[in-house]
CSV table of C-alpha atoms and ligand atoms in Angstrom, one decimal:
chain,number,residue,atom,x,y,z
A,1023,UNK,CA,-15.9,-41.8,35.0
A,1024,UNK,CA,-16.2,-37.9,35.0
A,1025,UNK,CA,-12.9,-38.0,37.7
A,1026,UNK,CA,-9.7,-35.4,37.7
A,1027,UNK,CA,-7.7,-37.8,35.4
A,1028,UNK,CA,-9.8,-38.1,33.0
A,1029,UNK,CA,-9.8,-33.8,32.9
A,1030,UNK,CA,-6.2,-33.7,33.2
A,1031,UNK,CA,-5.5,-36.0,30.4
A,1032,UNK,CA,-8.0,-34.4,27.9
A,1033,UNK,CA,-6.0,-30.8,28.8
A,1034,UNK,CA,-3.0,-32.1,27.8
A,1035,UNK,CA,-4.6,-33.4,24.3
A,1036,UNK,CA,-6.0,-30.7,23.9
A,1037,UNK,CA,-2.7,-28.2,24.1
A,1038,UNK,CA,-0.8,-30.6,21.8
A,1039,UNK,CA,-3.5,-29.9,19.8
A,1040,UNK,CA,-3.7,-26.2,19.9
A,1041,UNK,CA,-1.2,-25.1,16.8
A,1042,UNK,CA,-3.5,-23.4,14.5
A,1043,UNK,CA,-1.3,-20.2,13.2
A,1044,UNK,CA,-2.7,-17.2,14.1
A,1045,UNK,CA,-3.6,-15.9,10.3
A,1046,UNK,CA,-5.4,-12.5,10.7
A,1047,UNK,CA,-4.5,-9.2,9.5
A,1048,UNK,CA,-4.8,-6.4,12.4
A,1049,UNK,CA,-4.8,-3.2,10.1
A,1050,UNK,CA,-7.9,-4.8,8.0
A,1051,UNK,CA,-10.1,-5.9,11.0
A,1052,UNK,CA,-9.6,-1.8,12.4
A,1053,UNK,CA,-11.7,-1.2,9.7
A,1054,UNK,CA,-14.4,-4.4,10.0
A,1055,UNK,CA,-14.8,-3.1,13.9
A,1056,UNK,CA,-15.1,0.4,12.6
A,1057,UNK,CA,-17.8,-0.2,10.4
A,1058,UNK,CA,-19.5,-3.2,11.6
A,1059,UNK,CA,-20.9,-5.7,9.7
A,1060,UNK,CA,-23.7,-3.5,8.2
A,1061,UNK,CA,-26.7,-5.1,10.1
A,1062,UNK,CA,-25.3,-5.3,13.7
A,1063,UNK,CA,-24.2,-1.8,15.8
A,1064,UNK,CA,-20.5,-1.4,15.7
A,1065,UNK,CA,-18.4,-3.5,18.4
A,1066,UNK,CA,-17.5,-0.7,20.4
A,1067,UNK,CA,-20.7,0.7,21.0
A,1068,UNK,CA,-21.3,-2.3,23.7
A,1069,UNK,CA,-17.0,-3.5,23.8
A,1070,UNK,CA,-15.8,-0.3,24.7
A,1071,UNK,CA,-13.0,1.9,22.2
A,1072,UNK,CA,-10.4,0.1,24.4
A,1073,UNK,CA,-11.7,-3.4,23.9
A,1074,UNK,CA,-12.5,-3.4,27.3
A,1075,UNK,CA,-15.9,-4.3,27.8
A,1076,UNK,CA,-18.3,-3.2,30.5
A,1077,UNK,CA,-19.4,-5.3,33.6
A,1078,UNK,CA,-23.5,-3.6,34.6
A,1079,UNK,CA,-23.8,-4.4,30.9
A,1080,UNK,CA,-22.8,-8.2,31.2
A,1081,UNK,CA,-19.8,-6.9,27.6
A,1082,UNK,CA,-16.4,-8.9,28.1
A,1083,UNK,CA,-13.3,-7.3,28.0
A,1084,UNK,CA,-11.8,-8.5,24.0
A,1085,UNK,CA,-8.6,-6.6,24.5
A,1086,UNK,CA,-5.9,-8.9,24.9
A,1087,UNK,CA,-7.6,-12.3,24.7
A,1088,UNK,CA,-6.2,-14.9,22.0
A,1089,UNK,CA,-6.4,-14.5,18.5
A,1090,UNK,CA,-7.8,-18.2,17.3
A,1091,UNK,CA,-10.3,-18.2,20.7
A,1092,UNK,CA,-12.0,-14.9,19.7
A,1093,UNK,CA,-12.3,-16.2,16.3
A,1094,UNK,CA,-13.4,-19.2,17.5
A,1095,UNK,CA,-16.4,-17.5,19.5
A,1096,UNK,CA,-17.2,-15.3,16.7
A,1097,UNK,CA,-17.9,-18.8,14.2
A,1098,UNK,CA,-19.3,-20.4,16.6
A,1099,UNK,CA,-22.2,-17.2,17.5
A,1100,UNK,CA,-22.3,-17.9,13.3
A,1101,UNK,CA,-23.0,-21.7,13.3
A,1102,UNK,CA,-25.0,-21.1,16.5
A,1103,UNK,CA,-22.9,-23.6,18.9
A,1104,UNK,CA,-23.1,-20.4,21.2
A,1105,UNK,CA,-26.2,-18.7,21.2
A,1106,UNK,CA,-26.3,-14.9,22.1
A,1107,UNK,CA,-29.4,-12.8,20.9
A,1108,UNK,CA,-27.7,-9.9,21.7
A,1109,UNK,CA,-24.5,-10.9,20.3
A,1110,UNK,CA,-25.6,-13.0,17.4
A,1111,UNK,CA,-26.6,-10.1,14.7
A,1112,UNK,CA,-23.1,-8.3,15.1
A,1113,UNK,CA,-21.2,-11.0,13.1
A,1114,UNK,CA,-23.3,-13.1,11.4
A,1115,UNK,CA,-22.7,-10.9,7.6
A,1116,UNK,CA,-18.4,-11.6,8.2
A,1117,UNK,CA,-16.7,-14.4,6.1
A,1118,UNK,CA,-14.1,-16.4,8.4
A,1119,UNK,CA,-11.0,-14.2,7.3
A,1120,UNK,CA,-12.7,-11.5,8.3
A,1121,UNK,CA,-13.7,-12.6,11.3
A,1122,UNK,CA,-10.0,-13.7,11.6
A,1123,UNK,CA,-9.0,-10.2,11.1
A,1124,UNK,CA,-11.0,-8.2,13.6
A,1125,UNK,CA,-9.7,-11.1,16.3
A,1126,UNK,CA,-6.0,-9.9,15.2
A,1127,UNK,CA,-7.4,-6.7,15.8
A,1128,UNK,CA,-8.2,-7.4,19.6
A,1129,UNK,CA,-5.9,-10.0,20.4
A,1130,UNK,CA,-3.1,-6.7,19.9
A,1131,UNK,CA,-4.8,-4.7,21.4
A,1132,UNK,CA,-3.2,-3.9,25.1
A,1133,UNK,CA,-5.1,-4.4,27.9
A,1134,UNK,CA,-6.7,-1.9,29.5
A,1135,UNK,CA,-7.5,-2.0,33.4
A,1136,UNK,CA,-10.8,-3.1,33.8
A,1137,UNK,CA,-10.0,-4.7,37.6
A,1138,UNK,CA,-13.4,-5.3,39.7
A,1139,UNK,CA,-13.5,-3.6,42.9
A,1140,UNK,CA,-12.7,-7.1,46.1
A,1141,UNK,CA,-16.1,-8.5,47.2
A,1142,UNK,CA,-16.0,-9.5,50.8
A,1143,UNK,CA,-13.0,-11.4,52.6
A,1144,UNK,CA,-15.3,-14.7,52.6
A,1145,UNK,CA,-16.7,-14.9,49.0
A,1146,UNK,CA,-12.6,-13.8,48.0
A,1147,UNK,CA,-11.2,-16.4,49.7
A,1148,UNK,CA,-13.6,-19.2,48.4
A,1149,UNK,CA,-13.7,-17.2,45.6
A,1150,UNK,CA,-9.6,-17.9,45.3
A,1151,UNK,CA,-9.7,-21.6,46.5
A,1152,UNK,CA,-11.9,-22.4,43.7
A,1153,UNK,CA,-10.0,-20.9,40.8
A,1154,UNK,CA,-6.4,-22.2,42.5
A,1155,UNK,CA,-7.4,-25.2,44.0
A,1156,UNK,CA,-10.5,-26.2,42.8
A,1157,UNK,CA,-13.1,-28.6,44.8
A,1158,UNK,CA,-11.9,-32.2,44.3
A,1159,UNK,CA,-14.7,-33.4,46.9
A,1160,UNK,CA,-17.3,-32.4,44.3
A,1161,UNK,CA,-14.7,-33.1,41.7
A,1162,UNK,CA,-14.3,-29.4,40.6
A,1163,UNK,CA,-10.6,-29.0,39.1
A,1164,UNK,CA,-8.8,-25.3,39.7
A,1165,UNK,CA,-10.1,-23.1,36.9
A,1166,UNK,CA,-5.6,-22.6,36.9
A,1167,UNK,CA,-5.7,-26.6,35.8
A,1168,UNK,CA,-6.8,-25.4,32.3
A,1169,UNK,CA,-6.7,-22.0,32.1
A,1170,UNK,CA,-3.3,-21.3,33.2
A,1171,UNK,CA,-1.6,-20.6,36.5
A,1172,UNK,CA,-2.6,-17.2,36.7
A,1173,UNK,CA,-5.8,-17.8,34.9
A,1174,UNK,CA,-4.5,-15.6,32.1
A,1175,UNK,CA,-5.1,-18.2,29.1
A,1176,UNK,CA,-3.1,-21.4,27.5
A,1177,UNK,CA,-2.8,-21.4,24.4
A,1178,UNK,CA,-5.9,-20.9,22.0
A,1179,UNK,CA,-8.1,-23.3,23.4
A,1180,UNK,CA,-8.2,-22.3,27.4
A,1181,UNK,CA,-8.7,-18.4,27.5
A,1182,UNK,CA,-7.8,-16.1,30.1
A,1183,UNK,CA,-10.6,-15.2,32.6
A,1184,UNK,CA,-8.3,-13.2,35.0
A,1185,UNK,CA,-9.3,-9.7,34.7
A,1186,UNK,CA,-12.6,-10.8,32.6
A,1187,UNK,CA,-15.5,-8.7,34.2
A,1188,UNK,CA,-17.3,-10.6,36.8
A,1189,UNK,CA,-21.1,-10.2,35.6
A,1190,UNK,CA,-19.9,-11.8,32.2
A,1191,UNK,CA,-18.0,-15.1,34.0
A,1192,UNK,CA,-21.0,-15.7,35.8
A,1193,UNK,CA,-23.3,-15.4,32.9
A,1194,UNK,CA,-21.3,-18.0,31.0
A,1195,UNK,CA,-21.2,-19.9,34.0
A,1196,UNK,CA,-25.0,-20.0,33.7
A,1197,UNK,CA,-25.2,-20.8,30.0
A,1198,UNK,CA,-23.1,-23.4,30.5
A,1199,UNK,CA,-25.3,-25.0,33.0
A,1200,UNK,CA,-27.9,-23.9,30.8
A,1201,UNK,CA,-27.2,-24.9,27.6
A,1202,UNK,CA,-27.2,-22.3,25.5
A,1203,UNK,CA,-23.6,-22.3,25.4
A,1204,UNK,CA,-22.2,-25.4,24.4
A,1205,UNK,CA,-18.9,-25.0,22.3
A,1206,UNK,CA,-16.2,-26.3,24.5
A,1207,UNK,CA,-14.1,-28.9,22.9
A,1208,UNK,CA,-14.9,-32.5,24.5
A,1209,UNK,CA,-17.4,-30.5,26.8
A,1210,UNK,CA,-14.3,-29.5,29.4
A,1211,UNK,CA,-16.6,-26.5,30.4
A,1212,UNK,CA,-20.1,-27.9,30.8
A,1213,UNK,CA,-18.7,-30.6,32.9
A,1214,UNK,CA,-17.1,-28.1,35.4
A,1215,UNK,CA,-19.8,-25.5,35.5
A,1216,UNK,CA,-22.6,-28.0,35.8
A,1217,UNK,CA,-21.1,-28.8,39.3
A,1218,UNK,CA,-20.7,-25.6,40.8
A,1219,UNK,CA,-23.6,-24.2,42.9
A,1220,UNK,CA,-24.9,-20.5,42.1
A,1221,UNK,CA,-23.1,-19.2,45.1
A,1222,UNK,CA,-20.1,-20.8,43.8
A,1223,UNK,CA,-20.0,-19.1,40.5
A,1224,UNK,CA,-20.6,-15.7,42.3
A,1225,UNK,CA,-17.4,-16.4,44.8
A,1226,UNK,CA,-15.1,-17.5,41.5
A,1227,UNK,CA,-16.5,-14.9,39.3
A,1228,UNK,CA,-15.8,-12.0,42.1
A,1229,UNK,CA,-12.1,-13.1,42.8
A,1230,UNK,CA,-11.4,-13.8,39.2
A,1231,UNK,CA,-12.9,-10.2,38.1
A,1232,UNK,CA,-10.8,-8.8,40.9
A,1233,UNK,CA,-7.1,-9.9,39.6
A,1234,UNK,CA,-5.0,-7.7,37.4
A,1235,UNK,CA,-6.2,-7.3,33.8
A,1236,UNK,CA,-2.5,-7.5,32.9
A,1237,UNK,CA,-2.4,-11.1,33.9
A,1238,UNK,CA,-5.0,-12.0,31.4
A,1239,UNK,CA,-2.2,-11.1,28.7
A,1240,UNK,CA,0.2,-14.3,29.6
A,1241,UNK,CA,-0.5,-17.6,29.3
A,1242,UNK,CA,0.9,-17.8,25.6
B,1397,HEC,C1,-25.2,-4.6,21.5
B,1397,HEC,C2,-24.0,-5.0,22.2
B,1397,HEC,C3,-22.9,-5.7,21.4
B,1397,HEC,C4,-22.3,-5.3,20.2
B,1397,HEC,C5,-22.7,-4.1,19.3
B,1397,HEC,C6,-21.3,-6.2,19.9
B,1397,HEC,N1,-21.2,-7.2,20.9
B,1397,HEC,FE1,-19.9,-8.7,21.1
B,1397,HEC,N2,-20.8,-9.3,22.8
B,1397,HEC,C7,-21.9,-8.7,23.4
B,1397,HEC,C8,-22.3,-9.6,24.5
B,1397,HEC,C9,-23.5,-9.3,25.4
B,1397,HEC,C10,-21.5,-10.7,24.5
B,1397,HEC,C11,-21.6,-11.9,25.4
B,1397,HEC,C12,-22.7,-12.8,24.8
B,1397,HEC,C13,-22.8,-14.2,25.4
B,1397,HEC,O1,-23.3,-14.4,26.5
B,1397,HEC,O2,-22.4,-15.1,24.6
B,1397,HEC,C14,-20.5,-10.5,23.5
B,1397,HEC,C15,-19.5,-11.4,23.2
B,1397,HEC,C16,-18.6,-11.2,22.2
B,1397,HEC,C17,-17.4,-12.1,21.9
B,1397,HEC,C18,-17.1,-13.4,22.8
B,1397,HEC,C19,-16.0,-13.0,23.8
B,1397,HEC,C20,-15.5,-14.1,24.6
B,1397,HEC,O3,-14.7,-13.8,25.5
B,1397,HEC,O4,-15.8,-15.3,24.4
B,1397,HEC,C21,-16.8,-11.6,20.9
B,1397,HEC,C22,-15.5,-12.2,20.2
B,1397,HEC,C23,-17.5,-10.4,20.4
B,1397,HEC,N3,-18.5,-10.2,21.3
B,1397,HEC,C24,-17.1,-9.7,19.3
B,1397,HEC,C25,-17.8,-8.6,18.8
B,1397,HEC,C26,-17.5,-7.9,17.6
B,1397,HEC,C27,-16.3,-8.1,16.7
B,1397,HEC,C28,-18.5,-6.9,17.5
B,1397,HEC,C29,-18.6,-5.9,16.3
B,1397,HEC,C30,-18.6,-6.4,15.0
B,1397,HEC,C31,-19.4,-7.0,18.6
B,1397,HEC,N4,-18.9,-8.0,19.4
B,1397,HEC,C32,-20.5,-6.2,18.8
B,1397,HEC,C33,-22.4,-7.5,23.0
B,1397,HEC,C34,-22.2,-6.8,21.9
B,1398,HEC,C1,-10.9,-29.1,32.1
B,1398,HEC,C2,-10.5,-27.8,31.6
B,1398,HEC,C3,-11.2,-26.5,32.2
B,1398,HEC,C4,-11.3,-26.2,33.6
B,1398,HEC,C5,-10.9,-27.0,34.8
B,1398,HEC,C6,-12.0,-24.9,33.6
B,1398,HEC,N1,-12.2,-24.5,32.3
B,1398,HEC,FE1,-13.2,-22.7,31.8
B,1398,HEC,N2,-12.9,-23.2,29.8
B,1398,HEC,C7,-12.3,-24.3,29.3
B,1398,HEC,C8,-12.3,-24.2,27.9
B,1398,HEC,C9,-11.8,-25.3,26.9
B,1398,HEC,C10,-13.0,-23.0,27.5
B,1398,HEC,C11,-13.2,-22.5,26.1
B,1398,HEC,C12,-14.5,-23.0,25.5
B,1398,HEC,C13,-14.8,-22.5,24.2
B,1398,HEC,O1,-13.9,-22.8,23.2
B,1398,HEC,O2,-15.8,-21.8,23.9
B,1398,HEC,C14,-13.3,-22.4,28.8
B,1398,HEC,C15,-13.9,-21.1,28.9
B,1398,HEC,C16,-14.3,-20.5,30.1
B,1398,HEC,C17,-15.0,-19.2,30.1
B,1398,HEC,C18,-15.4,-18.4,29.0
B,1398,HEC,C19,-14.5,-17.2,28.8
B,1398,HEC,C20,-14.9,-16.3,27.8
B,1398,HEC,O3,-14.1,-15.4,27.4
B,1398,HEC,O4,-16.0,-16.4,27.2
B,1398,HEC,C21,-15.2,-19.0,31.5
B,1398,HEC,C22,-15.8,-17.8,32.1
B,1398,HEC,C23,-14.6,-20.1,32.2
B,1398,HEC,N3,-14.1,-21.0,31.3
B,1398,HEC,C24,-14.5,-20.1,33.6
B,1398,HEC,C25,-14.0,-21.2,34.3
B,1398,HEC,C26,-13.9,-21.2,35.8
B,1398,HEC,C27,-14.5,-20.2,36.7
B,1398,HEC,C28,-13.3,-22.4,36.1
B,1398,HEC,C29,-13.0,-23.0,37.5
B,1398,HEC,C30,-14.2,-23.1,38.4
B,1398,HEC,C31,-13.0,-23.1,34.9
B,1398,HEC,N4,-13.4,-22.3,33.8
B,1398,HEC,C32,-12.3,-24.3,34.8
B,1398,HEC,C33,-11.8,-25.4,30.1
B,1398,HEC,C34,-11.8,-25.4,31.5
């Protein structure tokens, strides 16, 4: 029931789907990021001045990833859907335009080279099969099926992970399987990660943190 064609089929809804306008106003959420939302620290104190994130401290990379995704996640930290102590306090004072603006903000932002060093030959080369080929014996599509050939994002629904830092892919990875992540439309994400053992994630999430960061800005 769970098989590849069912996967496939729901992608292709799904991008049909995916024509929200991007609405947000840059120049306004500057000043939201700058200031924060008054409870939470400001975004760049854990994001990075560059939007790029940090990988020891488990920060993505915001620079560069799609407008209507990043607002997306910010709603759904709001509504709880994704559940983030950390994260959670940051946004939770911001209307929905707002949060629209400071994704505007990001989403232009260029992206800055935040490349993981190569893990060994073996975990790369699993590592690359996964992500480009996938695992159809344990019916695990490419990550490229949905989230672009390069893994730099389709759309506003699949985001780019090329260039993402690795400790952050493997932690959402592991709240997928977990649970306490659980906002992926028609549960695309739960249903891939839930199959893929812990040594798995470490392979994908290595080779993935390892392409260039400027692939993460195609996909559109
Ligand atoms: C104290 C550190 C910290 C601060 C400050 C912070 N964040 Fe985050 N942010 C995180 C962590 C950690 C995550 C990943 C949490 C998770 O696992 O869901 C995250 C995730 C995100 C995501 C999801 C990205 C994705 O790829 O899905 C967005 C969007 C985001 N933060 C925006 C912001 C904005 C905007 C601000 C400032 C208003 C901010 N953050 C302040 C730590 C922080
Ligand atoms: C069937 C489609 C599909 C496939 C295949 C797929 N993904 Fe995803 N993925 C999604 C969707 C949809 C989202 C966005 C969920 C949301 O809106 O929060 C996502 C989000 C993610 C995120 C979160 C990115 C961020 O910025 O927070 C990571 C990490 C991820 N996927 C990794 C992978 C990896 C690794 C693979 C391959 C092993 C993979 N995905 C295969 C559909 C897919």
């Amino acid at each position: 029931m769970n098989g590849p064609v069912r996967y496939l089929s729901l992608v292709g809804a799904l991008l049909v789907s995916a024509s929200a306008l991007a609405q947000g106003n840059p120049e306004q959420g500057k000043q939201l990021v700058m200031q924060g939302d008054g409870s939470g620290a400001p975004c760049m104190a854990c994001h990075g001045q560059d939007g790029g994130g940090n990988n020891a401290g488990g920060f993505p990379r915001l620079a560069g990833l799609d407008e209507n995704y990043l607002a997306k996640q910010m709603r759904d930290y709001n509504s709880g859907s994704r559940t983030s102590p950390i994260m959670q306090p940051n946004v939770d004072n911001f209307s929905d335009q707002q949060l629209q603006d400071i994704a505007a903000y990001y989403a232009a932002m260029p992206v800055p080279a935040t490349k993981a060093p190569a893990a060994d030959d073996a975990l790369m080369a699993q590592g690359e099969k996964l992500a480009l080929q996938g695992d159809w014996d344990n019916y695990i599509p490419p990550c490229s099926s949905c989230h672009g050939p390069d893994n730099g994002g389709m759309g506003d629904v699949f985001p780019g992970i090329a260039g993402q830092h690795p400790n952050y892919i493997a932690s959402q990875l592991r709240a997928w399987q977990a649970g306490s992540r659980s906002n992926d439309p028609n549960n695309l994400m739960v249903a891939v990660a839930e199959r893929l053992t812990d040594q798995q994630i470490t392979a994908v999430a290595a080779w993935l943190g390892a392409q260039p960061a400027s692939a993460a800005k195609g996909g559109k």
